[in-house]
PDB file of C-alpha atoms in Angstrom:
ATOM      1  CA  MET A   1     -23.628   5.302 -41.139  1.00  0.00           C
ATOM      2  CA  LYS A   2     -20.677   3.224 -40.454  1.00  0.00           C
ATOM      3  CA  THR A   3     -17.328   4.834 -39.448  1.00  0.00           C
ATOM      4  CA  ASN A   4     -14.056   3.011 -39.480  1.00  0.00           C
ATOM      5  CA  TYR A   5     -11.647   4.509 -36.897  1.00  0.00           C
ATOM      6  CA  SER A   6      -7.961   3.618 -37.377  1.00  0.00           C
ATOM      7  CA  PRO A   7      -6.354   1.726 -34.627  1.00  0.00           C
ATOM      8  CA  ARG A   8      -3.847   4.446 -34.232  1.00  0.00           C
ATOM      9  CA  LEU A   9      -6.657   6.960 -33.434  1.00  0.00           C
ATOM     10  CA  VAL A  10      -8.214   4.459 -30.884  1.00  0.00           C
ATOM     11  CA  LEU A  11      -4.804   3.677 -29.185  1.00  0.00           C
ATOM     12  CA  SER A  12      -3.926   7.427 -29.063  1.00  0.00           C
ATOM     13  CA  ILE A  13      -7.286   8.277 -27.415  1.00  0.00           C
ATOM     14  CA  ILE A  14      -6.973   5.545 -24.804  1.00  0.00           C
ATOM     15  CA  ALA A  15      -3.422   6.583 -24.046  1.00  0.00           C
ATOM     16  CA  ILE A  16      -4.548  10.217 -23.639  1.00  0.00           C
ATOM     17  CA  LEU A  17      -7.391   9.216 -21.439  1.00  0.00           C
ATOM     18  CA  ILE A  18      -5.096   7.152 -19.163  1.00  0.00           C
ATOM     19  CA  LEU A  19      -2.594  10.065 -19.043  1.00  0.00           C
ATOM     20  CA  ILE A  20      -5.341  12.548 -17.970  1.00  0.00           C
ATOM     21  CA  SER A  21      -6.744  10.122 -15.414  1.00  0.00           C
ATOM     22  CA  THR A  22      -3.359   8.861 -13.845  1.00  0.00           C
ATOM     23  CA  PRO A  23      -2.973  11.495 -11.074  1.00  0.00           C
ATOM     24  CA  VAL A  24      -6.509  10.992  -9.878  1.00  0.00           C
ATOM     25  CA  PHE A  25      -6.439   7.167 -10.320  1.00  0.00           C
ATOM     26  CA  GLY A  26      -3.012   6.981  -8.748  1.00  0.00           C
ATOM     27  CA  LEU A  27      -4.303   8.641  -5.592  1.00  0.00           C
ATOM     28  CA  ILE A  28      -7.626   6.839  -5.329  1.00  0.00           C
ATOM     29  CA  PHE A  29      -6.687   3.209  -6.381  1.00  0.00           C
ATOM     30  CA  PRO A  30      -4.382   2.164  -3.408  1.00  0.00           C
ATOM     31  CA  ILE A  31      -6.867   3.485  -0.818  1.00  0.00           C
ATOM     32  CA  PHE A  32      -9.912   2.118  -2.616  1.00  0.00           C
ATOM     33  CA  TYR A  33      -8.360  -1.379  -2.917  1.00  0.00           C
ATOM     34  CA  VAL A  34      -7.317  -1.614   0.728  1.00  0.00           C
ATOM     35  CA  GLN A  35     -10.587  -0.235   2.145  1.00  0.00           C
ATOM     36  CA  THR A  36     -12.694  -2.461  -0.200  1.00  0.00           C
ATOM     37  CA  PHE A  37     -10.970  -5.726  -0.371  1.00  0.00           C
ATOM     38  CA  ILE A  38      -8.825  -6.034   2.937  1.00  0.00           C
ATOM     39  CA  TYR A  39     -11.001  -4.246   5.298  1.00  0.00           C
ATOM     40  CA  ASP A  40     -12.840  -6.130   8.055  1.00  0.00           C
ATOM     41  CA  PRO A  41     -14.938  -4.972  11.039  1.00  0.00           C
ATOM     42  CA  SER A  42     -12.056  -5.814  13.488  1.00  0.00           C
ATOM     43  CA  THR A  43      -9.672  -3.306  11.901  1.00  0.00           C
ATOM     44  CA  ILE A  44      -7.976  -0.746  14.024  1.00  0.00           C
ATOM     45  CA  VAL A  45      -5.674   0.678  11.491  1.00  0.00           C
ATOM     46  CA  LEU A  46      -5.475  -0.174   7.720  1.00  0.00           C
ATOM     47  CA  TYR A  47      -3.738   1.976   5.030  1.00  0.00           C
ATOM     48  CA  PRO A  48      -1.763   1.360   1.990  1.00  0.00           C
ATOM     49  CA  GLY A  49       1.978   1.663   1.729  1.00  0.00           C
ATOM     50  CA  SER A  50       3.467   5.039   0.590  1.00  0.00           C
ATOM     51  CA  THR A  51       5.145   3.195  -2.347  1.00  0.00           C
ATOM     52  CA  ASN A  52       1.774   2.156  -3.679  1.00  0.00           C
ATOM     53  CA  TYR A  53       1.065   5.658  -5.214  1.00  0.00           C
ATOM     54  CA  ARG A  54       4.338   5.629  -7.010  1.00  0.00           C
ATOM     55  CA  ILE A  55       3.928   2.070  -8.271  1.00  0.00           C
ATOM     56  CA  VAL A  56       0.380   3.004  -9.720  1.00  0.00           C
ATOM     57  CA  MET A  57       1.826   5.891 -11.497  1.00  0.00           C
ATOM     58  CA  ALA A  58       4.614   3.772 -12.979  1.00  0.00           C
ATOM     59  CA  ALA A  59       1.960   1.187 -13.988  1.00  0.00           C
ATOM     60  CA  CYS A  60       0.012   3.962 -15.989  1.00  0.00           C
ATOM     61  CA  LEU A  61       3.069   5.178 -17.549  1.00  0.00           C
ATOM     62  CA  ILE A  62       3.985   1.681 -18.798  1.00  0.00           C
ATOM     63  CA  LEU A  63       0.360   1.368 -20.080  1.00  0.00           C
ATOM     64  CA  ILE A  64       0.761   4.710 -21.943  1.00  0.00           C
ATOM     65  CA  ILE A  65       3.977   3.713 -23.456  1.00  0.00           C
ATOM     66  CA  GLY A  66       2.409   0.360 -24.548  1.00  0.00           C
ATOM     67  CA  LEU A  67      -0.381   2.012 -26.174  1.00  0.00           C
ATOM     68  CA  MET A  68       1.732   4.583 -27.931  1.00  0.00           C
ATOM     69  CA  ILE A  69       4.186   2.020 -29.475  1.00  0.00           C
ATOM     70  CA  PRO A  70       1.793   0.864 -32.427  1.00  0.00           C
ATOM     71  CA  ILE A  71       1.276   4.522 -33.265  1.00  0.00           C
ATOM     72  CA  ILE A  72       4.713   4.689 -34.632  1.00  0.00           C
ATOM     73  CA  LYS A  73       4.440   1.719 -36.923  1.00  0.00           C
ATOM     74  CA  GLN A  74       1.990  -1.212 -37.009  1.00  0.00           C
ATOM     75  CA  ASN A  75       3.391  -4.561 -37.630  1.00  0.00           C
ATOM     76  CA  LYS A  76       3.727  -7.827 -35.682  1.00  0.00           C
ATOM     77  CA  PHE A  77       6.724  -6.762 -33.627  1.00  0.00           C
ATOM     78  CA  THR A  78       5.163  -3.580 -32.488  1.00  0.00           C
ATOM     79  CA  SER A  79       1.966  -5.390 -31.619  1.00  0.00           C
ATOM     80  CA  SER A  80       3.820  -7.931 -29.595  1.00  0.00           C
ATOM     81  CA  LEU A  81       5.806  -5.249 -27.915  1.00  0.00           C
ATOM     82  CA  MET A  82       2.445  -3.421 -27.111  1.00  0.00           C
ATOM     83  CA  THR A  83       1.127  -6.689 -25.619  1.00  0.00           C
ATOM     84  CA  ALA A  84       4.293  -6.974 -23.467  1.00  0.00           C
ATOM     85  CA  PHE A  85       4.043  -3.463 -22.149  1.00  0.00           C
ATOM     86  CA  ILE A  86       0.385  -3.820 -21.420  1.00  0.00           C
ATOM     87  CA  ALA A  87       1.036  -7.082 -19.600  1.00  0.00           C
ATOM     88  CA  GLY A  88       3.844  -5.383 -17.741  1.00  0.00           C
ATOM     89  CA  GLY A  89       1.695  -2.500 -16.709  1.00  0.00           C
ATOM     90  CA  LEU A  90      -0.903  -4.868 -15.489  1.00  0.00           C
ATOM     91  CA  PHE A  91       1.701  -6.776 -13.530  1.00  0.00           C
ATOM     92  CA  VAL A  92       2.934  -3.518 -11.897  1.00  0.00           C
ATOM     93  CA  PHE A  93      -0.748  -2.657 -10.948  1.00  0.00           C
ATOM     94  CA  TYR A  94      -0.719  -6.088  -9.254  1.00  0.00           C
ATOM     95  CA  LEU A  95       2.373  -5.102  -7.308  1.00  0.00           C
ATOM     96  CA  SER A  96       0.671  -1.949  -6.061  1.00  0.00           C
ATOM     97  CA  ILE A  97      -1.798  -3.957  -4.119  1.00  0.00           C
ATOM     98  CA  LEU A  98       0.802  -5.942  -2.284  1.00  0.00           C
ATOM     99  CA  THR A  99       1.953  -3.155   0.150  1.00  0.00           C
ATOM    100  CA  TYR A 100      -0.330  -2.246   3.149  1.00  0.00           C
ATOM    101  CA  THR A 101      -0.426  -2.136   6.972  1.00  0.00           C
ATOM    102  CA  TYR A 102      -3.163  -3.754   8.908  1.00  0.00           C
ATOM    103  CA  ILE A 103      -3.474  -3.743  12.713  1.00  0.00           C
ATOM    104  CA  GLY A 104      -6.649  -5.513  13.844  1.00  0.00           C
ATOM    105  CA  LYS A 105      -7.978  -7.054  16.914  1.00  0.00           C
ATOM    106  CA  GLU A 106      -6.823 -10.589  15.883  1.00  0.00           C
ATOM    107  CA  GLN A 107      -3.431  -9.905  14.035  1.00  0.00           C
ATOM    108  CA  VAL A 108      -0.918  -7.242  12.901  1.00  0.00           C
ATOM    109  CA  VAL A 109       0.196  -7.532   9.321  1.00  0.00           C
ATOM    110  CA  SER A 110       2.823  -5.406   7.441  1.00  0.00           C
ATOM    111  CA  ASN A 111       3.072  -6.299   3.832  1.00  0.00           C
ATOM    112  CA  LYS A 112       5.959  -4.684   1.895  1.00  0.00           C
ATOM    113  CA  LEU A 113       6.388  -5.390  -1.812  1.00  0.00           C
ATOM    114  CA  PHE A 114       8.223  -8.772  -1.408  1.00  0.00           C
ATOM    115  CA  ASP A 115       8.166  -8.967   2.427  1.00  0.00           C
ATOM    116  CA  ASP A 116       5.273 -10.177   4.419  1.00  0.00           C
ATOM    117  CA  LYS A 117       5.117 -10.230   8.372  1.00  0.00           C
ATOM    118  CA  THR A 118       2.115 -11.343  10.078  1.00  0.00           C
ATOM    119  CA  PHE A 119       1.758 -11.679  13.917  1.00  0.00           C
ATOM    120  CA  GLN A 120      -1.238 -12.942  15.716  1.00  0.00           C
ATOM    121  CA  TRP A 121      -1.798 -11.053  18.938  1.00  0.00           C
ATOM    122  CA  SER A 122      -1.195 -14.450  20.797  1.00  0.00           C
ATOM    123  CA  GLU A 123       2.311 -14.411  19.341  1.00  0.00           C
ATOM    124  CA  ILE A 124       3.244 -10.961  20.466  1.00  0.00           C
ATOM    125  CA  GLU A 125       5.361 -10.615  23.674  1.00  0.00           C
ATOM    126  CA  GLU A 126       5.667  -6.799  23.811  1.00  0.00           C
ATOM    127  CA  VAL A 127       4.590  -3.640  22.047  1.00  0.00           C
ATOM    128  CA  VAL A 128       6.966  -0.752  22.298  1.00  0.00           C
ATOM    129  CA  PHE A 129       5.666   2.765  21.272  1.00  0.00           C
ATOM    130  CA  GLU A 130       8.728   4.928  20.458  1.00  0.00           C
ATOM    131  CA  TYR A 131       8.650   8.625  19.838  1.00  0.00           C
ATOM    132  CA  TYR A 132      11.058  11.510  19.357  1.00  0.00           C
ATOM    133  CA  VAL A 133      10.901  15.103  18.369  1.00  0.00           C
ATOM    134  CA  ASP A 134      13.273  16.789  16.004  1.00  0.00           C
ATOM    135  CA  ASP A 135      13.433  19.956  13.787  1.00  0.00           C
ATOM    136  CA  ILE A 136      11.078  18.385  11.316  1.00  0.00           C
ATOM    137  CA  GLY A 137       8.358  17.376  13.780  1.00  0.00           C
ATOM    138  CA  SER A 138       7.390  14.454  15.997  1.00  0.00           C
ATOM    139  CA  HIS A 139       8.005  10.839  14.863  1.00  0.00           C
ATOM    140  CA  GLU A 140       6.259   7.827  16.423  1.00  0.00           C
ATOM    141  CA  GLU A 141       6.621   4.221  15.727  1.00  0.00           C
ATOM    142  CA  TYR A 142       5.271   0.886  17.041  1.00  0.00           C
ATOM    143  CA  ILE A 143       7.506  -2.046  17.479  1.00  0.00           C
ATOM    144  CA  PHE A 144       5.684  -5.494  17.813  1.00  0.00           C
ATOM    145  CA  THR A 145       8.149  -8.116  19.237  1.00  0.00           C
ATOM    146  CA  SER A 146       7.048 -11.758  18.962  1.00  0.00           C
ATOM    147  CA  VAL A 147       7.687 -14.524  21.551  1.00  0.00           C
ATOM    148  CA  ASP A 148      10.433 -15.989  19.086  1.00  0.00           C
ATOM    149  CA  GLY A 149      12.312 -12.666  18.912  1.00  0.00           C
ATOM    150  CA  ARG A 150      11.128 -11.483  15.504  1.00  0.00           C
ATOM    151  CA  SER A 151      10.006  -7.804  15.481  1.00  0.00           C
ATOM    152  CA  LEU A 152       7.833  -5.727  13.209  1.00  0.00           C
ATOM    153  CA  ARG A 153       8.315  -1.919  12.939  1.00  0.00           C
ATOM    154  CA  ILE A 154       5.210   0.209  11.914  1.00  0.00           C
ATOM    155  CA  PRO A 155       5.696   3.893  11.746  1.00  0.00           C
ATOM    156  CA  VAL A 156       2.804   6.037  12.912  1.00  0.00           C
ATOM    157  CA  THR A 157       1.380   7.977   9.924  1.00  0.00           C
ATOM    158  CA  LYS A 158      -1.332  10.570   9.556  1.00  0.00           C
ATOM    159  CA  GLN A 159      -3.909   7.755   9.058  1.00  0.00           C
ATOM    160  CA  TYR A 160      -3.680   6.986  12.851  1.00  0.00           C
ATOM    161  CA  LEU A 161      -6.154   8.647  15.050  1.00  0.00           C
ATOM    162  CA  GLN A 162      -5.752   9.039  18.829  1.00  0.00           C
ATOM    163  CA  GLU A 163      -8.523   6.500  19.192  1.00  0.00           C
ATOM    164  CA  ASP A 164      -6.505   4.114  17.097  1.00  0.00           C
ATOM    165  CA  LYS A 165      -3.537   4.439  19.371  1.00  0.00           C
ATOM    166  CA  SER A 166      -5.801   3.955  22.411  1.00  0.00           C
ATOM    167  CA  GLU A 167      -7.345   0.824  20.786  1.00  0.00           C
ATOM    168  CA  ILE A 168      -3.910  -0.688  20.168  1.00  0.00           C
ATOM    169  CA  TYR A 169      -3.142  -0.165  23.822  1.00  0.00           C
ATOM    170  CA  ARG A 170      -6.448  -1.779  24.907  1.00  0.00           C
ATOM    171  CA  VAL A 171      -5.967  -4.797  22.561  1.00  0.00           C
ATOM    172  CA  ALA A 172      -2.260  -5.219  23.888  1.00  0.00           C
ATOM    173  CA  LYS A 173      -3.553  -5.073  27.529  1.00  0.00           C
ATOM    174  CA  ALA A 174      -6.593  -7.412  26.803  1.00  0.00           C
ATOM    175  CA  ASN A 175      -4.043  -9.971  25.441  1.00  0.00           C
ATOM    176  CA  ASN A 176      -1.675  -9.531  28.470  1.00  0.00           C
ATOM    177  CA  ILE A 177       0.961  -8.182  26.336  1.00  0.00           C
ATOM    178  CA  ARG A 178       3.671  -5.810  27.816  1.00  0.00           C
ATOM    179  CA  PHE A 179       3.157  -2.263  26.423  1.00  0.00           C
ATOM    180  CA  ILE A 180       6.058   0.122  26.648  1.00  0.00           C
ATOM    181  CA  GLU A 181       5.904   3.822  25.799  1.00  0.00           C
ATOM    182  CA  GLN A 182       9.503   5.391  25.585  1.00  0.00           C
ATOM    183  CA  GLU A 183      11.453   8.156  23.888  1.00  0.00           C
ATOM    184  CA  LYS A 184      13.731   6.890  21.167  1.00  0.00           C
ATOM    185  CA  LYS A 185      17.372   7.092  22.231  1.00  0.00           C
TER     186      LYS A 185
END
């Protein structure tokens, strides 16, 4: 028995499935991507940027809108508009993989959306570990300064374990890099 489903029904079901899976997918995708495709054995700290979660949610929303457009009316314009929204949603998914922080035994990388900073440990002159305590809690941050004066600030997040902090110290000392621990002024 052959059944013909209307394109409106198929697109509606796909949009509803994306809508239902968006919260779970939005939380899992950034971590999955970073841990699967960027991870290497010399990793000390590797985590996706905090904006990645919002970007994945926005991409899913754009895909849902793109799939809902032809439900209103089906013609060439709405089909091309749907294609543009789906392409835009996929592009936004691509943007979500661009933000991550990586500290390894060979290099330190901080990728923001359109700003990429990479320092080899041999290029780093000093590492400063700054901390301060306020009403909200304690805040910590690493500042990696290169020989040519450029610096890279990486805030310490919940992904850092005490062993990770110790390993960053050990790698800095192994590369004869000045390590300073100070309270932020």
